[in-house]
Short mmCIF file of C-alpha atoms and ligand atoms in Angstrom, two decimals:
data_model
loop_
_atom_site.label_atom_id
_atom_site.label_comp_id
_atom_site.label_asym_id
_atom_site.label_seq_id
_atom_site.Cartn_x
_atom_site.Cartn_y
_atom_site.Cartn_z
CA MET A 1 -13.89 26.06 20.96
CA THR A 2 -15.07 26.97 17.45
CA GLU A 3 -11.95 25.35 16.07
CA GLU A 4 -12.82 22.05 17.72
CA ILE A 5 -16.32 22.07 16.26
CA ASP A 6 -14.99 22.82 12.76
CA PHE A 7 -12.49 19.97 12.87
CA LYS A 8 -13.13 16.98 10.62
CA SER A 9 -11.74 13.48 10.97
CA GLY A 10 -12.36 10.06 9.58
CA PHE A 11 -11.20 6.87 7.92
CA ILE A 12 -10.62 6.68 4.18
CA SER A 13 -10.07 3.25 2.62
CA ILE A 14 -8.15 3.11 -0.63
CA VAL A 15 -9.30 0.20 -2.76
CA GLY A 16 -8.90 -1.00 -6.31
CA ARG A 17 -7.54 -3.70 -8.56
CA PRO A 18 -3.87 -4.66 -8.06
CA ASN A 19 -1.29 -2.28 -9.48
CA VAL A 20 -3.50 0.79 -10.03
CA GLY A 21 -1.23 2.80 -7.69
CA LYS A 22 -3.00 2.70 -4.31
CA SER A 23 0.19 2.52 -2.25
CA THR A 24 1.93 5.18 -4.32
CA LEU A 25 -1.11 7.36 -3.69
CA VAL A 26 -1.14 6.85 0.09
CA ASN A 27 2.57 7.70 0.27
CA HIS A 28 1.97 10.98 -1.57
CA LEU A 29 -1.16 11.80 0.42
CA ILE A 30 0.76 11.70 3.69
CA GLY A 31 4.10 12.86 2.25
CA GLN A 32 6.21 9.91 3.39
CA LYS A 33 6.85 6.45 2.06
CA ILE A 34 5.12 4.04 4.43
CA SER A 35 3.71 1.57 1.93
CA ILE A 36 5.77 -0.43 -0.52
CA THR A 37 5.18 -0.27 -4.27
CA SER A 38 6.29 -2.21 -7.32
CA LYS A 39 5.48 -2.84 -10.97
CA LYS A 40 4.17 -6.28 -10.01
CA ALA A 41 0.53 -6.70 -9.16
CA GLN A 42 -0.43 -7.67 -5.61
CA THR A 43 2.48 -6.04 -3.81
CA THR A 44 0.57 -4.90 -0.72
CA ARG A 45 -0.35 -7.53 1.87
CA HIS A 46 -1.22 -5.58 4.99
CA LYS A 47 -3.76 -2.92 5.68
CA ILE A 48 -1.55 0.06 6.44
CA LYS A 49 -2.75 3.26 8.01
CA GLY A 50 -1.27 6.56 6.88
CA VAL A 51 -2.28 9.66 8.81
CA PHE A 52 -2.53 13.19 7.40
CA THR A 53 -3.24 16.03 9.82
CA ASP A 54 -3.55 19.76 9.18
CA ASP A 55 -5.23 22.69 10.97
CA ASN A 56 -8.78 21.64 10.20
CA ALA A 57 -8.79 17.89 9.59
CA GLN A 58 -7.27 14.49 10.23
CA LEU A 59 -7.51 12.00 7.38
CA ILE A 60 -6.68 8.41 8.25
CA PHE A 61 -5.96 6.52 5.05
CA ILE A 62 -6.08 2.75 4.90
CA ASP A 63 -4.05 1.28 2.07
CA THR A 64 -5.41 -2.13 1.17
CA PRO A 65 -4.11 -5.04 -0.90
CA GLY A 66 -5.29 -5.10 -4.51
CA PHE A 67 -8.29 -7.41 -4.68
CA GLN A 68 -6.75 -10.84 -5.34
CA THR A 69 -7.79 -13.08 -8.18
CA THR A 70 -4.60 -14.83 -9.33
CA TYR A 71 -3.34 -17.14 -6.57
CA GLN A 72 -5.84 -19.03 -4.49
CA ASN A 73 -4.61 -19.87 -1.02
CA ALA A 74 -5.48 -19.05 2.57
CA LEU A 75 -3.35 -15.90 2.37
CA ASN A 76 -5.27 -14.46 -0.58
CA GLN A 77 -8.64 -15.24 0.92
CA LYS A 78 -7.56 -13.42 4.03
CA LEU A 79 -6.38 -10.44 1.98
CA ASN A 80 -9.73 -10.17 0.22
CA ASP A 81 -11.60 -10.40 3.53
CA ASN A 82 -9.45 -7.58 4.86
CA VAL A 83 -10.30 -5.39 1.86
CA LEU A 84 -14.01 -5.96 2.48
CA THR A 85 -13.65 -5.04 6.15
CA ALA A 86 -11.75 -1.87 5.23
CA ILE A 87 -14.61 -0.87 2.91
CA LYS A 88 -17.26 -1.55 5.53
CA ASP A 89 -15.46 0.47 8.22
CA ALA A 90 -14.71 3.50 6.05
CA ASP A 91 -16.25 6.97 6.22
CA VAL A 92 -15.12 7.45 2.64
CA VAL A 93 -13.80 5.00 0.06
CA LEU A 94 -11.35 6.03 -2.64
CA PHE A 95 -11.97 3.73 -5.57
CA VAL A 96 -8.78 3.92 -7.61
CA VAL A 97 -8.59 3.07 -11.30
CA GLU A 98 -5.89 3.49 -13.88
CA THR A 99 -6.76 5.96 -16.62
CA ASN A 100 -8.36 4.38 -19.69
CA ARG A 101 -8.39 0.94 -18.12
CA PHE A 102 -11.55 -0.39 -16.57
CA GLY A 103 -12.00 -4.13 -16.80
CA GLU A 104 -13.63 -7.01 -15.03
CA ALA A 105 -11.21 -6.91 -12.11
CA ASP A 106 -12.08 -3.24 -11.49
CA GLN A 107 -15.76 -3.95 -11.80
CA GLU A 108 -15.56 -6.86 -9.38
CA ILE A 109 -14.17 -4.71 -6.59
CA LEU A 110 -16.47 -1.76 -7.35
CA GLU A 111 -19.45 -4.07 -6.89
CA LYS A 112 -18.19 -4.92 -3.40
CA ILE A 113 -18.68 -1.33 -2.20
CA PRO A 114 -22.18 -1.06 -0.68
CA PRO A 115 -24.32 1.70 -2.23
CA HIS A 116 -24.52 3.75 0.99
CA ILE A 117 -20.73 4.12 1.37
CA LYS A 118 -19.51 7.51 0.13
CA THR A 119 -17.15 6.72 -2.72
CA ILE A 120 -14.82 9.03 -4.62
CA LEU A 121 -13.59 7.89 -8.02
CA VAL A 122 -9.84 8.49 -8.29
CA VAL A 123 -8.46 8.21 -11.80
CA ASN A 124 -4.71 7.68 -11.43
CA LYS A 125 -1.77 7.67 -13.85
CA ILE A 126 -3.16 10.61 -15.84
CA ASP A 127 0.41 11.28 -16.97
CA LYS A 128 -0.26 8.36 -19.32
CA SER A 129 -3.37 9.93 -20.78
CA LYS A 130 -2.68 12.28 -23.64
CA GLN A 131 -6.17 13.29 -24.69
CA GLU A 132 -8.66 15.24 -22.61
CA LEU A 133 -11.67 13.96 -24.55
CA GLU A 134 -10.58 10.35 -24.11
CA LEU A 135 -10.28 10.94 -20.37
CA GLN A 136 -13.72 12.53 -20.13
CA ASN A 137 -15.28 9.61 -22.00
CA PHE A 138 -13.48 7.14 -19.77
CA ILE A 139 -14.86 8.82 -16.64
CA LYS A 140 -18.37 8.75 -18.11
CA ASP A 141 -17.99 5.02 -18.78
CA VAL A 142 -16.98 4.27 -15.19
CA GLN A 143 -19.85 6.41 -13.86
CA GLN A 144 -22.30 4.07 -15.55
CA TYR A 145 -21.45 1.47 -12.94
CA ARG A 146 -22.01 3.61 -9.84
CA SER A 147 -22.68 7.13 -8.70
CA PHE A 148 -19.71 8.72 -6.97
CA VAL A 149 -19.84 11.56 -4.44
CA ASP A 150 -16.90 13.14 -6.26
CA ILE A 151 -14.28 12.47 -8.91
CA GLN A 152 -10.58 13.38 -8.96
CA ILE A 153 -7.90 12.75 -11.56
CA VAL A 154 -4.36 12.43 -10.19
CA SER A 155 -0.89 11.26 -10.96
CA ALA A 156 0.18 9.65 -7.71
CA LYS A 157 3.70 8.95 -8.90
CA HIS A 158 4.30 12.58 -9.83
CA GLY A 159 2.33 14.00 -6.90
CA HIS A 160 -0.10 15.82 -9.20
CA GLN A 161 -3.49 17.01 -7.95
CA ILE A 162 -3.07 15.32 -4.60
CA LYS A 163 -4.03 18.51 -2.72
CA ASP A 164 -7.28 18.76 -4.68
CA LEU A 165 -8.08 15.21 -3.68
CA ILE A 166 -7.45 16.00 0.01
CA GLU A 167 -9.88 18.93 -0.18
CA LYS A 168 -12.55 16.77 -1.80
CA ILE A 169 -12.14 14.10 0.88
CA LYS A 170 -12.44 16.69 3.67
CA LYS A 171 -15.84 17.74 2.31
CA GLN A 172 -17.12 14.20 2.83
CA LEU A 173 -15.77 13.63 6.34
CA PRO A 174 -17.81 13.94 9.52
CA THR A 175 -17.04 16.56 12.15
CA GLY A 176 -14.95 15.10 14.92
CA MET A 177 -11.77 15.23 16.96
CA PRO A 178 -8.47 13.73 15.76
CA PHE A 179 -7.96 10.03 16.53
CA TYR A 180 -4.15 10.19 16.53
CA PRO A 181 -1.43 12.65 17.60
CA GLU A 182 -0.86 15.30 14.93
CA ASP A 183 2.75 14.25 14.23
CA MET A 184 1.88 10.59 13.68
CA LEU A 185 2.25 9.39 10.07
CA THR A 186 1.49 5.69 10.43
CA ASP A 187 0.27 3.13 12.94
CA ARG A 188 3.01 0.75 11.90
CA SER A 189 6.20 0.13 13.88
CA SER A 190 9.69 0.77 12.52
CA ARG A 191 10.26 -2.96 12.73
CA PHE A 192 7.32 -3.60 10.42
CA LEU A 193 8.29 -0.84 7.95
CA VAL A 194 11.80 -2.26 7.79
CA SER A 195 10.50 -5.75 6.96
CA GLU A 196 8.35 -4.24 4.23
CA ILE A 197 11.34 -2.44 2.70
CA ILE A 198 13.09 -5.80 2.26
CA ARG A 199 9.93 -7.32 0.77
CA GLU A 200 9.73 -4.42 -1.69
CA LYS A 201 13.28 -5.06 -2.92
CA VAL A 202 12.48 -8.76 -3.39
CA PHE A 203 9.45 -7.70 -5.44
CA ARG A 204 11.53 -5.33 -7.51
CA TYR A 205 14.63 -7.47 -8.11
CA ILE A 206 13.41 -11.06 -8.19
CA GLY A 207 11.52 -12.22 -11.26
CA GLU A 208 8.19 -13.86 -11.83
CA GLU A 209 6.22 -15.52 -9.08
CA ILE A 210 8.81 -15.99 -6.36
CA PRO A 211 8.12 -12.68 -4.55
CA TYR A 212 4.59 -13.87 -3.83
CA LEU A 213 6.05 -16.83 -1.99
CA VAL A 214 8.34 -14.79 0.21
CA ASN A 215 7.93 -13.49 3.74
CA ILE A 216 10.28 -11.46 5.91
CA GLU A 217 11.17 -12.04 9.55
CA ILE A 218 13.03 -9.45 11.62
CA HIS A 219 15.05 -11.27 14.29
CA SER A 220 16.56 -8.25 15.96
CA PHE A 221 16.24 -4.47 15.79
CA GLU A 222 18.78 -2.88 18.11
CA VAL A 223 19.02 0.87 18.47
CA GLN A 224 22.56 1.85 19.48
CA PRO A 225 23.93 5.41 19.91
CA ASN A 226 25.16 5.89 16.30
CA ILE A 227 23.71 2.93 14.46
CA ILE A 228 20.70 0.65 14.25
CA ARG A 229 21.54 -3.05 13.89
CA ILE A 230 18.98 -5.15 12.07
CA ASN A 231 19.04 -8.89 11.53
CA ALA A 232 16.48 -10.25 9.05
CA SER A 233 15.54 -13.43 7.22
CA ILE A 234 13.91 -13.78 3.84
CA LEU A 235 11.70 -16.86 4.13
CA VAL A 236 11.10 -18.80 0.95
CA ASP A 237 8.64 -21.59 0.37
CA LYS A 238 10.83 -23.95 -1.67
CA ALA A 239 14.50 -24.94 -1.52
CA ASN A 240 15.21 -23.98 -5.16
CA HIS A 241 13.93 -20.45 -4.52
CA LYS A 242 16.70 -19.89 -2.02
CA GLY A 243 19.38 -19.94 -4.70
CA MET A 244 17.35 -17.62 -6.90
CA ILE A 245 17.18 -15.01 -4.16
CA ILE A 246 20.87 -15.31 -3.35
CA GLY A 247 21.85 -15.18 -7.04
CA LYS A 248 25.15 -15.88 -8.77
CA ASN A 249 28.00 -15.15 -6.34
CA GLY A 250 25.43 -13.76 -3.93
CA GLU A 251 24.83 -10.76 -6.15
CA LYS A 252 21.02 -10.61 -5.91
CA LEU A 253 21.00 -10.81 -2.15
CA LYS A 254 23.71 -8.16 -2.00
CA LYS A 255 21.62 -5.82 -4.16
CA ILE A 256 18.49 -6.46 -2.07
CA SER A 257 20.42 -5.81 1.15
CA THR A 258 22.18 -2.67 -0.04
CA GLU A 259 19.04 -1.09 -1.49
CA SER A 260 17.10 -2.02 1.65
CA ARG A 261 19.73 -0.52 3.93
CA LEU A 262 19.73 2.78 2.00
CA ASP A 263 15.93 3.05 2.28
CA MET A 264 16.05 2.13 5.97
CA GLU A 265 18.65 4.83 6.66
CA LYS A 266 16.33 7.39 5.03
CA LEU A 267 13.29 6.16 6.95
CA LEU A 268 15.02 5.88 10.34
CA ASP A 269 17.33 8.86 9.86
CA SER A 270 20.25 6.82 11.20
CA LYS A 271 23.09 4.65 9.98
CA VAL A 272 21.94 1.06 9.64
CA PHE A 273 23.86 -2.20 9.79
CA LEU A 274 21.73 -4.81 8.07
CA GLN A 275 22.30 -8.56 7.95
CA THR A 276 20.03 -10.65 5.75
CA TRP A 277 19.70 -14.42 5.51
CA VAL A 278 17.62 -16.60 3.23
CA LYS A 279 15.80 -19.53 4.81
CA VAL A 280 13.41 -22.20 3.58
CA LYS A 281 10.15 -22.36 5.52
CA SER A 282 7.56 -24.29 3.54
CA GLY A 283 3.89 -23.46 3.77
CA TRP A 284 4.26 -20.13 5.59
CA ALA A 285 1.47 -18.65 3.41
CA ASP A 286 -1.00 -21.01 5.06
CA ASP A 287 0.54 -20.56 8.50
CA ILE A 288 -2.24 -19.61 10.92
CA LYS A 289 -0.01 -17.43 13.10
CA PHE A 290 1.13 -15.42 10.10
CA LEU A 291 -2.45 -15.02 8.85
CA GLN A 292 -3.54 -13.78 12.26
CA GLU A 293 -0.80 -11.15 12.14
CA LEU A 294 -2.44 -9.71 9.03
CA ASP A 295 -5.41 -8.71 11.16
CA SER A 296 -3.41 -6.49 13.43
N1 GTP B 1 2.93 6.33 -14.82
C1 GTP B 1 2.48 6.26 -13.58
N2 GTP B 1 2.76 5.15 -12.84
C2 GTP B 1 2.28 5.09 -11.58
C3 GTP B 1 1.50 6.15 -11.02
N3 GTP B 1 1.16 5.78 -9.76
C4 GTP B 1 1.71 4.56 -9.55
N4 GTP B 1 2.40 4.14 -10.64
C5 GTP B 1 3.16 2.88 -10.81
O1 GTP B 1 2.26 1.79 -10.78
C6 GTP B 1 2.89 0.63 -10.21
C7 GTP B 1 2.02 0.08 -9.10
O2 GTP B 1 1.97 0.99 -8.02
P1 GTP B 1 1.55 0.53 -6.55
O3 GTP B 1 1.41 1.79 -5.77
O4 GTP B 1 2.46 -0.52 -6.04
O5 GTP B 1 0.11 -0.09 -6.87
P2 GTP B 1 -0.94 -0.77 -5.88
O6 GTP B 1 -2.29 -0.43 -6.38
O7 GTP B 1 -0.63 -0.41 -4.47
O8 GTP B 1 -0.65 -2.30 -6.13
P3 GTP B 1 -0.99 -3.59 -5.18
O9 GTP B 1 -0.47 -3.31 -3.81
O10 GTP B 1 -0.22 -4.66 -5.85
O11 GTP B 1 -2.45 -3.77 -5.24
C8 GTP B 1 4.27 1.11 -9.72
O12 GTP B 1 5.22 0.73 -10.69
C9 GTP B 1 4.11 2.61 -9.64
O13 GTP B 1 5.32 3.31 -9.82
C10 GTP B 1 1.25 7.31 -11.81
O14 GTP B 1 0.62 8.28 -11.40
N5 GTP B 1 1.76 7.29 -13.08
MG1 MG B 2 -0.17 -1.58 -2.87
#
């Protein structure tokens, strides 16, 4: 009985400007890659839950899209609304910044966190910071904008000081029973995670703005005794983007497919047969059905 009373659980929303490393952080917090990452800003589109459970707590992390300022369309408005909802519903917010970089875009999202929401300042990418004094001064600067319940420096990419962060979060969580089974790592289906893997490769291997105009559709996901067969389409907004994704002699698409398949095999712990197609579907980013899916 005592154990039940001592147990803590709650929802922790991870917010910040695009590209500060929110998704990399959530993957390291739960110890498995569930959220895609890339060097490009605005990689994440969906709110993704990652669940961490140990003997005395369950931490449900919500990875959110970086607050959008670049492209104005229905999709981006929806993404920003979803970030605001994630903040409102959180027991604790992790406000993530990149070390020695705090600009208007960071400030804009920090201002969106209501004063009563417990907020931990997470300073990421400390592997890039060489000087302790510089780091201390940077933290002082950010603290001028808000008071934080705690502060943690981390390097998400290298998995440094992640455990310390987990302990600090636990201190802020309410007492309560777990919401999810203890072996659950994410609320997302394999089908969704697979579509995200393809989107990540498009982000990583296709230049400039095209990745923002791409969506993935999984047509079939068939689990057979020794293999999983997946049939997917990369939807592009404009006809000329199709060729750019396919590349000279189909090389780009081949690279995207091969890299995706390797990641899928790791995730699903099975051999995968993946077929990918590229299709033109104009205006999908304003498609109501697609936007509604972002809510789920
Ligand atoms: N050097 C260094 N790079 C990092 C660290 N954490 C993340 N990165 C890199 O930062 C880039 C962005 O990481 P993401 O995790 O995709 O960032 P994000 O905040 O989720 O970005 P959006 O989803 O676009 O808002 C990637 O290239 C990561 O490899 C870190 O601790 N150190
Ligand atoms: Mg992200």
